[in-house]
Amino acid sequence: MTRSTLVARRMNETARLDMKSTMTAGQVLKGIEFAHPEGSAPLLLDLYLPASREQTAALPAIIHFHGGGWRVGGRSSLGPQVDALDLSPIERLVDAGFVVASADYRLSSVAHFPAQLLDAKAAVRWVRSNAASFNMDPDRIYAWGDSAGGHLASLVGLTAGSAEYAGDEAGLSDAVAAVAAWYPPTDLLHMGEQRLANAVASADDPGSREALLLGAQPAEAPDKAAAASPLTYAGNHAPPFFLAHGTADRFVPPAQSATLAAALEAAGADVELLLVEGADHMWQLPGQDPAAAAQAADATLDFFRRQAFKP
């Protein structure tokens, strides 16, 4: 049954490891190579493992994709406001019994779209192919991302099995069972016209983040813009979606999440939309108030728990 919620106010064993460290709920394996696209540096992921996983049934897994306008950013970061929380959302998810993989993808300075989507799908396939090695459930793999990473997580969820984006490992499923996306770009062609009056950046700006991703201005390459837009692929084949956005986002218009939510709901998909009143991009509030970031983290944890532990 479709549900739309509007809230306002408010590796295998031999893989190369660069570092191991401990955390509250288990172990972190950093710098696992999961892909090596031609002409690019190896792509790495960090794997966060709950404690005592050997003694439990197979665990659900979440693949996280970082933000940064497809230009910058690093895996395992959710931006300064969220990273500053006492207990990060990644750590909370691990404490709740999830394995979390936070993955690289090629930035727009290295390759244009669809390279980033192919990399994201490669991360999904790596997690699925290594599920037994790390006690992960291959049927409970989820995608999550913030900003540019939310855009990629959404595309992963909506293009599962696509021959166009099959990559080099077409025999292994790239499907995910649910998606959570924070303030994602979803309609690159109309993103500029949806910007807020006080916007800091617009997709229509010369050399915008979106233009760098596509290799062309969105208005001058509408086919490319559509191909890179999650909205293009919205349909009843979609897995459950959770979209979260601040109403004062000056970088990615809140209409981007609202439009995708409406399209998914109209198609009969299961979608939840959280709009946080007054929050800017990366959950910024006046005075560096962490309330919006905490609210989004709480809601995301709740969403994944409900998806992974359905009765």
mmCIF file of C-alpha atoms in Angstrom:
data_model
loop_
_atom_site.group_PDB
_atom_site.id
_atom_site.type_symbol
_atom_site.label_atom_id
_atom_site.label_comp_id
_atom_site.label_asym_id
_atom_site.label_seq_id
_atom_site.Cartn_x
_atom_site.Cartn_y
_atom_site.Cartn_z
ATOM 1 C CA MET A 1 0.000 0.000 0.000
ATOM 2 C CA THR A 2 1.393 3.344 -0.997
ATOM 3 C CA ARG A 3 2.245 5.668 1.857
ATOM 4 C CA SER A 4 3.440 9.253 1.552
ATOM 5 C CA THR A 5 4.345 11.000 4.786
ATOM 6 C CA LEU A 6 4.894 14.753 4.907
ATOM 7 C CA VAL A 7 6.479 16.068 8.081
ATOM 8 C CA ALA A 8 7.090 19.762 8.615
ATOM 9 C CA ARG A 9 8.869 21.677 11.401
ATOM 10 C CA ARG A 10 10.738 19.796 12.587
ATOM 11 C CA MET A 11 35.524 -8.312 0.118
ATOM 12 C CA ASN A 12 36.253 -11.096 0.118
ATOM 13 C CA GLU A 13 38.697 -12.336 2.787
ATOM 14 C CA THR A 14 41.767 -11.499 0.714
ATOM 15 C CA ALA A 15 40.752 -7.991 -0.280
ATOM 16 C CA ARG A 16 43.352 -5.279 0.309
ATOM 17 C CA LEU A 17 42.824 -3.491 3.649
ATOM 18 C CA ASP A 18 44.457 -0.178 4.424
ATOM 19 C CA MET A 19 43.452 -0.078 8.063
ATOM 20 C CA LYS A 20 41.427 -1.859 10.706
ATOM 21 C CA SER A 21 39.875 -0.093 13.657
ATOM 22 C CA THR A 22 37.332 -0.808 16.348
ATOM 23 C CA MET A 23 34.083 0.988 17.093
ATOM 24 C CA THR A 24 31.248 0.816 19.573
ATOM 25 C CA ALA A 25 29.498 -2.104 17.904
ATOM 26 C CA GLY A 26 32.200 -3.982 16.076
ATOM 27 C CA GLN A 27 34.938 -3.521 13.516
ATOM 28 C CA VAL A 28 35.665 -1.204 10.602
ATOM 29 C CA LEU A 29 37.574 -2.503 7.581
ATOM 30 C CA LYS A 30 38.815 0.489 5.634
ATOM 31 C CA GLY A 31 39.986 0.756 2.065
ATOM 32 C CA ILE A 32 38.652 -2.441 0.494
ATOM 33 C CA GLU A 33 38.992 -2.353 -3.294
ATOM 34 C CA PHE A 34 35.684 -3.239 -4.936
ATOM 35 C CA ALA A 35 36.266 -2.070 -8.513
ATOM 36 C CA HIS A 36 38.983 -0.638 -10.756
ATOM 37 C CA PRO A 37 37.508 1.129 -13.777
ATOM 38 C CA GLU A 38 39.815 1.531 -16.752
ATOM 39 C CA GLY A 39 41.696 4.815 -16.623
ATOM 40 C CA SER A 40 40.775 5.432 -12.997
ATOM 41 C CA ALA A 41 42.228 4.817 -9.578
ATOM 42 C CA PRO A 42 40.857 1.808 -7.700
ATOM 43 C CA LEU A 43 37.502 2.365 -6.020
ATOM 44 C CA LEU A 44 37.443 1.598 -2.312
ATOM 45 C CA LEU A 45 34.835 1.069 0.359
ATOM 46 C CA ASP A 46 34.818 1.059 4.142
ATOM 47 C CA LEU A 47 32.951 -1.851 5.717
ATOM 48 C CA TYR A 48 31.379 -1.403 9.149
ATOM 49 C CA LEU A 49 30.640 -4.726 10.858
ATOM 50 C CA PRO A 50 28.503 -5.286 13.966
ATOM 51 C CA ALA A 51 29.999 -7.191 16.864
ATOM 52 C CA SER A 52 29.522 -10.964 17.160
ATOM 53 C CA ARG A 53 28.196 -11.290 13.622
ATOM 54 C CA GLU A 54 29.520 -14.883 13.466
ATOM 55 C CA GLN A 55 26.957 -15.917 16.061
ATOM 56 C CA THR A 56 23.892 -14.440 14.385
ATOM 57 C CA ALA A 57 21.795 -15.001 11.304
ATOM 58 C CA ALA A 58 22.800 -13.168 8.118
ATOM 59 C CA LEU A 59 22.566 -9.413 8.628
ATOM 60 C CA PRO A 60 20.996 -6.710 6.468
ATOM 61 C CA ALA A 61 23.455 -4.435 4.672
ATOM 62 C CA ILE A 62 23.299 -0.759 3.696
ATOM 63 C CA ILE A 63 25.504 0.800 1.018
ATOM 64 C CA HIS A 64 26.146 4.493 1.569
ATOM 65 C CA PHE A 65 27.171 6.971 -1.150
ATOM 66 C CA HIS A 66 28.635 10.322 -0.089
ATOM 67 C CA GLY A 67 27.685 13.798 -1.204
ATOM 68 C CA GLY A 68 29.799 16.629 -2.594
ATOM 69 C CA GLY A 69 28.149 17.581 -5.869
ATOM 70 C CA TRP A 70 29.798 14.626 -7.638
ATOM 71 C CA ARG A 71 32.979 16.784 -7.549
ATOM 72 C CA VAL A 72 34.379 16.326 -4.052
ATOM 73 C CA GLY A 73 33.685 14.408 -0.858
ATOM 74 C CA GLY A 74 34.869 11.178 0.655
ATOM 75 C CA ARG A 75 33.328 7.868 1.566
ATOM 76 C CA SER A 76 32.040 7.498 5.126
ATOM 77 C CA SER A 77 31.358 11.245 5.429
ATOM 78 C CA LEU A 78 27.856 12.684 5.628
ATOM 79 C CA GLY A 79 28.968 16.311 5.815
ATOM 80 C CA PRO A 80 30.217 18.331 8.799
ATOM 81 C CA GLN A 81 26.847 18.825 10.504
ATOM 82 C CA VAL A 82 26.088 15.091 10.595
ATOM 83 C CA ASP A 83 29.675 13.965 11.153
ATOM 84 C CA ALA A 84 29.729 16.140 14.283
ATOM 85 C CA LEU A 85 26.936 14.166 15.963
ATOM 86 C CA ASP A 86 28.059 12.262 19.049
ATOM 87 C CA LEU A 87 26.975 8.986 17.454
ATOM 88 C CA SER A 88 27.013 9.061 13.663
ATOM 89 C CA PRO A 89 24.126 7.556 11.685
ATOM 90 C CA ILE A 90 26.514 4.905 10.355
ATOM 91 C CA GLU A 91 27.488 3.873 13.876
ATOM 92 C CA ARG A 92 23.847 3.854 14.949
ATOM 93 C CA LEU A 93 22.922 1.602 12.036
ATOM 94 C CA VAL A 94 25.732 -0.787 12.973
ATOM 95 C CA ASP A 95 24.551 -0.777 16.572
ATOM 96 C CA ALA A 96 21.078 -1.674 15.253
ATOM 97 C CA GLY A 97 22.419 -4.772 13.506
ATOM 98 C CA PHE A 98 23.241 -3.559 9.998
ATOM 99 C CA VAL A 99 26.448 -4.000 8.063
ATOM 100 C CA VAL A 100 27.267 -0.657 6.390
ATOM 101 C CA ALA A 101 29.480 -0.267 3.331
ATOM 102 C CA SER A 102 30.399 3.313 2.410
ATOM 103 C CA ALA A 103 31.705 3.381 -1.147
ATOM 104 C CA ASP A 104 33.715 5.561 -3.521
ATOM 105 C CA TYR A 105 32.592 6.484 -7.008
ATOM 106 C CA ARG A 106 34.364 8.350 -9.787
ATOM 107 C CA LEU A 107 34.033 12.107 -9.429
ATOM 108 C CA SER A 108 32.994 14.328 -12.318
ATOM 109 C CA SER A 109 36.592 15.510 -12.774
ATOM 110 C CA VAL A 110 37.473 11.918 -13.693
ATOM 111 C CA ALA A 111 34.427 10.807 -15.695
ATOM 112 C CA HIS A 112 30.985 12.009 -16.708
ATOM 113 C CA PHE A 113 27.696 10.260 -16.051
ATOM 114 C CA PRO A 114 26.885 7.336 -16.168
ATOM 115 C CA ALA A 115 30.295 6.390 -14.693
ATOM 116 C CA GLN A 116 29.090 7.272 -11.198
ATOM 117 C CA LEU A 117 26.013 5.052 -11.499
ATOM 118 C CA LEU A 118 28.074 2.157 -12.853
ATOM 119 C CA ASP A 119 30.393 2.513 -9.857
ATOM 120 C CA ALA A 120 27.482 2.550 -7.423
ATOM 121 C CA LYS A 121 26.085 -0.607 -9.008
ATOM 122 C CA ALA A 122 29.525 -2.216 -8.782
ATOM 123 C CA ALA A 123 29.454 -1.569 -5.036
ATOM 124 C CA VAL A 124 26.069 -3.293 -4.769
ATOM 125 C CA ARG A 125 27.371 -6.281 -6.705
ATOM 126 C CA TRP A 126 30.489 -6.457 -4.524
ATOM 127 C CA VAL A 127 28.388 -6.538 -1.375
ATOM 128 C CA ARG A 128 26.141 -9.239 -2.835
ATOM 129 C CA SER A 129 29.040 -11.375 -4.103
ATOM 130 C CA ASN A 130 30.793 -11.116 -0.711
ATOM 131 C CA ALA A 131 27.700 -11.576 1.418
ATOM 132 C CA ALA A 132 28.710 -14.997 2.724
ATOM 133 C CA SER A 133 32.221 -13.805 3.706
ATOM 134 C CA PHE A 134 30.826 -11.083 5.950
ATOM 135 C CA ASN A 135 27.576 -12.701 7.086
ATOM 136 C CA MET A 136 25.367 -10.352 5.037
ATOM 137 C CA ASP A 137 21.934 -11.216 3.674
ATOM 138 C CA PRO A 138 21.998 -10.808 -0.140
ATOM 139 C CA ASP A 139 18.222 -10.283 -0.135
ATOM 140 C CA ARG A 140 18.391 -7.398 2.348
ATOM 141 C CA ILE A 141 20.775 -4.953 0.694
ATOM 142 C CA TYR A 142 19.747 -1.287 0.793
ATOM 143 C CA ALA A 143 21.048 1.942 -0.725
ATOM 144 C CA TRP A 144 21.451 5.251 1.111
ATOM 145 C CA GLY A 145 23.063 8.532 0.177
ATOM 146 C CA ASP A 146 23.140 12.253 0.823
ATOM 147 C CA SER A 147 22.941 14.940 -1.872
ATOM 148 C CA ALA A 148 24.893 13.633 -4.891
ATOM 149 C CA GLY A 149 25.035 10.311 -3.068
ATOM 150 C CA GLY A 150 21.269 10.407 -2.617
ATOM 151 C CA HIS A 151 20.954 10.940 -6.354
ATOM 152 C CA LEU A 152 23.066 7.804 -6.954
ATOM 153 C CA ALA A 153 21.226 5.751 -4.337
ATOM 154 C CA SER A 154 17.928 6.711 -5.994
ATOM 155 C CA LEU A 155 19.209 5.760 -9.441
ATOM 156 C CA VAL A 156 20.481 2.435 -8.123
ATOM 157 C CA GLY A 157 17.048 1.667 -6.734
ATOM 158 C CA LEU A 158 15.183 2.710 -9.869
ATOM 159 C CA THR A 159 17.421 1.193 -12.571
ATOM 160 C CA ALA A 160 17.901 -2.318 -11.194
ATOM 161 C CA GLY A 161 18.475 -4.821 -13.968
ATOM 162 C CA SER A 162 18.806 -2.128 -16.627
ATOM 163 C CA ALA A 163 20.742 -3.399 -19.644
ATOM 164 C CA GLU A 164 21.871 0.153 -20.353
ATOM 165 C CA TYR A 165 23.676 0.374 -17.024
ATOM 166 C CA ALA A 166 24.641 -3.278 -16.624
ATOM 167 C CA GLY A 167 28.385 -2.692 -16.317
ATOM 168 C CA ASP A 168 30.870 -5.543 -16.538
ATOM 169 C CA GLU A 169 29.127 -7.928 -14.160
ATOM 170 C CA ALA A 170 25.689 -8.208 -15.686
ATOM 171 C CA GLY A 171 25.205 -11.733 -14.350
ATOM 172 C CA LEU A 172 25.025 -10.551 -10.727
ATOM 173 C CA SER A 173 21.988 -8.598 -9.530
ATOM 174 C CA ASP A 174 22.405 -4.896 -8.788
ATOM 175 C CA ALA A 175 18.976 -4.632 -7.123
ATOM 176 C CA VAL A 176 18.470 -3.133 -3.688
ATOM 177 C CA ALA A 177 15.503 -3.766 -1.418
ATOM 178 C CA ALA A 178 14.944 -0.144 -0.331
ATOM 179 C CA VAL A 179 16.412 3.346 -0.739
ATOM 180 C CA ALA A 180 16.921 6.289 1.598
ATOM 181 C CA ALA A 181 18.014 9.580 0.027
ATOM 182 C CA TRP A 182 18.774 12.867 1.756
ATOM 183 C CA TYR A 183 18.201 16.044 -0.294
ATOM 184 C CA PRO A 184 18.855 14.311 -3.635
ATOM 185 C CA PRO A 185 18.871 15.928 -7.082
ATOM 186 C CA THR A 186 16.148 14.015 -8.920
ATOM 187 C CA ASP A 187 15.268 16.076 -12.026
ATOM 188 C CA LEU A 188 18.347 17.753 -13.464
ATOM 189 C CA LEU A 189 16.530 19.408 -16.351
ATOM 190 C CA HIS A 190 14.100 21.332 -14.132
ATOM 191 C CA MET A 191 16.310 21.725 -11.086
ATOM 192 C CA GLY A 192 17.364 25.277 -11.932
ATOM 193 C CA GLU A 193 13.834 26.605 -12.256
ATOM 194 C CA GLN A 194 12.891 25.050 -8.900
ATOM 195 C CA ARG A 195 15.654 26.832 -6.966
ATOM 196 C CA LEU A 196 14.702 28.938 -3.972
ATOM 197 C CA ALA A 197 14.869 32.714 -4.200
ATOM 198 C CA ASN A 198 17.976 32.813 -1.997
ATOM 199 C CA ALA A 199 19.679 29.873 -3.702
ATOM 200 C CA VAL A 200 23.470 29.683 -3.440
ATOM 201 C CA ALA A 201 23.764 27.509 -6.535
ATOM 202 C CA SER A 202 21.615 26.585 -9.512
ATOM 203 C CA ALA A 203 21.853 23.708 -11.968
ATOM 204 C CA ASP A 204 21.513 26.279 -14.748
ATOM 205 C CA ASP A 205 24.625 28.191 -13.689
ATOM 206 C CA PRO A 206 27.512 27.947 -16.180
ATOM 207 C CA GLY A 207 29.792 25.165 -14.996
ATOM 208 C CA SER A 208 27.334 24.011 -12.330
ATOM 209 C CA ARG A 209 27.822 20.735 -10.490
ATOM 210 C CA GLU A 210 25.135 19.227 -12.665
ATOM 211 C CA ALA A 211 26.782 20.482 -15.861
ATOM 212 C CA LEU A 212 30.117 19.017 -14.757
ATOM 213 C CA LEU A 213 28.420 15.689 -14.103
ATOM 214 C CA LEU A 214 26.812 15.605 -17.546
ATOM 215 C CA GLY A 215 29.631 17.232 -19.474
ATOM 216 C CA ALA A 216 27.104 19.808 -20.741
ATOM 217 C CA GLN A 217 24.624 22.330 -19.410
ATOM 218 C CA PRO A 218 21.355 20.494 -18.590
ATOM 219 C CA ALA A 219 19.268 22.804 -20.821
ATOM 220 C CA GLU A 220 21.609 22.189 -23.743
ATOM 221 C CA ALA A 221 21.594 18.417 -23.290
ATOM 222 C CA PRO A 222 18.052 17.488 -22.200
ATOM 223 C CA ASP A 223 18.480 13.826 -23.135
ATOM 224 C CA LYS A 224 21.585 13.570 -20.946
ATOM 225 C CA ALA A 225 19.831 15.413 -18.130
ATOM 226 C CA ALA A 226 16.844 13.059 -18.323
ATOM 227 C CA ALA A 227 19.052 9.959 -18.413
ATOM 228 C CA ALA A 228 20.796 11.126 -15.222
ATOM 229 C CA SER A 229 17.541 11.976 -13.400
ATOM 230 C CA PRO A 230 15.924 9.500 -10.995
ATOM 231 C CA LEU A 231 12.532 11.002 -11.869
ATOM 232 C CA THR A 232 12.844 9.517 -15.370
ATOM 233 C CA TYR A 233 12.784 5.997 -13.944
ATOM 234 C CA ALA A 234 10.047 6.383 -11.310
ATOM 235 C CA GLY A 235 7.512 3.583 -11.551
ATOM 236 C CA ASN A 236 5.757 0.830 -9.659
ATOM 237 C CA HIS A 237 8.876 -1.348 -9.978
ATOM 238 C CA ALA A 238 10.564 0.890 -7.403
ATOM 239 C CA PRO A 239 11.594 -0.519 -4.031
ATOM 240 C CA PRO A 240 10.369 1.335 -0.926
ATOM 241 C CA PHE A 241 11.761 4.867 -0.780
ATOM 242 C CA PHE A 242 12.466 7.310 2.044
ATOM 243 C CA LEU A 243 13.216 10.876 0.944
ATOM 244 C CA ALA A 244 14.294 13.610 3.365
ATOM 245 C CA HIS A 245 14.855 17.279 2.552
ATOM 246 C CA GLY A 246 15.101 20.620 4.297
ATOM 247 C CA THR A 247 12.569 23.235 3.214
ATOM 248 C CA ALA A 248 15.282 25.935 3.142
ATOM 249 C CA ASP A 249 17.793 24.025 1.016
ATOM 250 C CA ARG A 250 19.711 26.613 -1.044
ATOM 251 C CA PHE A 251 21.666 24.039 -3.075
ATOM 252 C CA VAL A 252 19.173 21.316 -4.002
ATOM 253 C CA PRO A 253 15.600 22.636 -4.158
ATOM 254 C CA PRO A 254 13.210 20.798 -1.823
ATOM 255 C CA ALA A 255 10.896 20.377 -4.825
ATOM 256 C CA GLN A 256 13.369 17.796 -6.113
ATOM 257 C CA SER A 257 12.412 15.356 -3.357
ATOM 258 C CA ALA A 258 8.741 16.333 -3.401
ATOM 259 C CA THR A 259 8.491 15.779 -7.164
ATOM 260 C CA LEU A 260 10.060 12.329 -7.015
ATOM 261 C CA ALA A 261 7.875 11.374 -4.058
ATOM 262 C CA ALA A 262 4.760 12.425 -5.962
ATOM 263 C CA ALA A 263 5.814 10.482 -9.054
ATOM 264 C CA LEU A 264 6.535 7.341 -7.052
ATOM 265 C CA GLU A 265 3.248 7.611 -5.190
ATOM 266 C CA ALA A 266 1.321 8.142 -8.426
ATOM 267 C CA ALA A 267 2.948 4.999 -9.828
ATOM 268 C CA GLY A 268 1.849 2.962 -6.821
ATOM 269 C CA ALA A 269 5.251 2.676 -5.172
ATOM 270 C CA ASP A 270 5.820 2.816 -1.412
ATOM 271 C CA VAL A 271 7.329 6.203 -0.585
ATOM 272 C CA GLU A 272 7.796 8.343 2.516
ATOM 273 C CA LEU A 273 8.731 12.014 2.408
ATOM 274 C CA LEU A 274 10.177 13.934 5.342
ATOM 275 C CA LEU A 275 10.399 17.713 4.957
ATOM 276 C CA VAL A 276 12.287 19.406 7.787
ATOM 277 C CA GLU A 277 11.110 22.981 8.187
ATOM 278 C CA GLY A 278 13.825 25.632 7.963
ATOM 279 C CA ALA A 279 16.715 23.247 7.341
ATOM 280 C CA ASP A 280 19.282 24.125 4.683
ATOM 281 C CA HIS A 281 21.508 21.691 2.797
ATOM 282 C CA MET A 282 23.374 19.214 5.018
ATOM 283 C CA TRP A 283 20.709 19.859 7.686
ATOM 284 C CA GLN A 284 22.112 23.277 8.586
ATOM 285 C CA LEU A 285 20.014 25.315 11.015
ATOM 286 C CA PRO A 286 20.751 28.736 12.565
ATOM 287 C CA GLY A 287 23.307 28.575 15.335
ATOM 288 C CA GLN A 288 24.599 25.196 14.179
ATOM 289 C CA ASP A 289 21.610 23.545 15.836
ATOM 290 C CA PRO A 290 21.957 19.756 15.285
ATOM 291 C CA ALA A 291 18.217 19.092 15.646
ATOM 292 C CA ALA A 292 17.528 18.672 11.922
ATOM 293 C CA ALA A 293 20.452 16.293 11.436
ATOM 294 C CA ALA A 294 19.342 14.263 14.436
ATOM 295 C CA GLN A 295 15.763 14.141 13.172
ATOM 296 C CA ALA A 296 16.850 12.923 9.749
ATOM 297 C CA ALA A 297 19.154 10.316 11.298
ATOM 298 C CA ASP A 298 16.360 9.059 13.575
ATOM 299 C CA ALA A 299 13.902 8.786 10.701
ATOM 300 C CA THR A 300 16.420 7.008 8.464
ATOM 301 C CA LEU A 301 17.228 4.455 11.141
ATOM 302 C CA ASP A 302 13.518 3.875 11.704
ATOM 303 C CA PHE A 303 12.922 3.404 7.961
ATOM 304 C CA PHE A 304 15.691 0.836 7.537
ATOM 305 C CA ARG A 305 14.642 -1.022 10.676
ATOM 306 C CA ARG A 306 11.097 -1.325 9.360
ATOM 307 C CA GLN A 307 12.351 -2.537 5.991
ATOM 308 C CA ALA A 308 14.866 -5.049 7.347
ATOM 309 C CA PHE A 309 12.869 -6.476 10.203
ATOM 310 C CA LYS A 310 9.401 -6.757 8.739
ATOM 311 C CA PRO A 311 7.232 -9.264 10.646
#
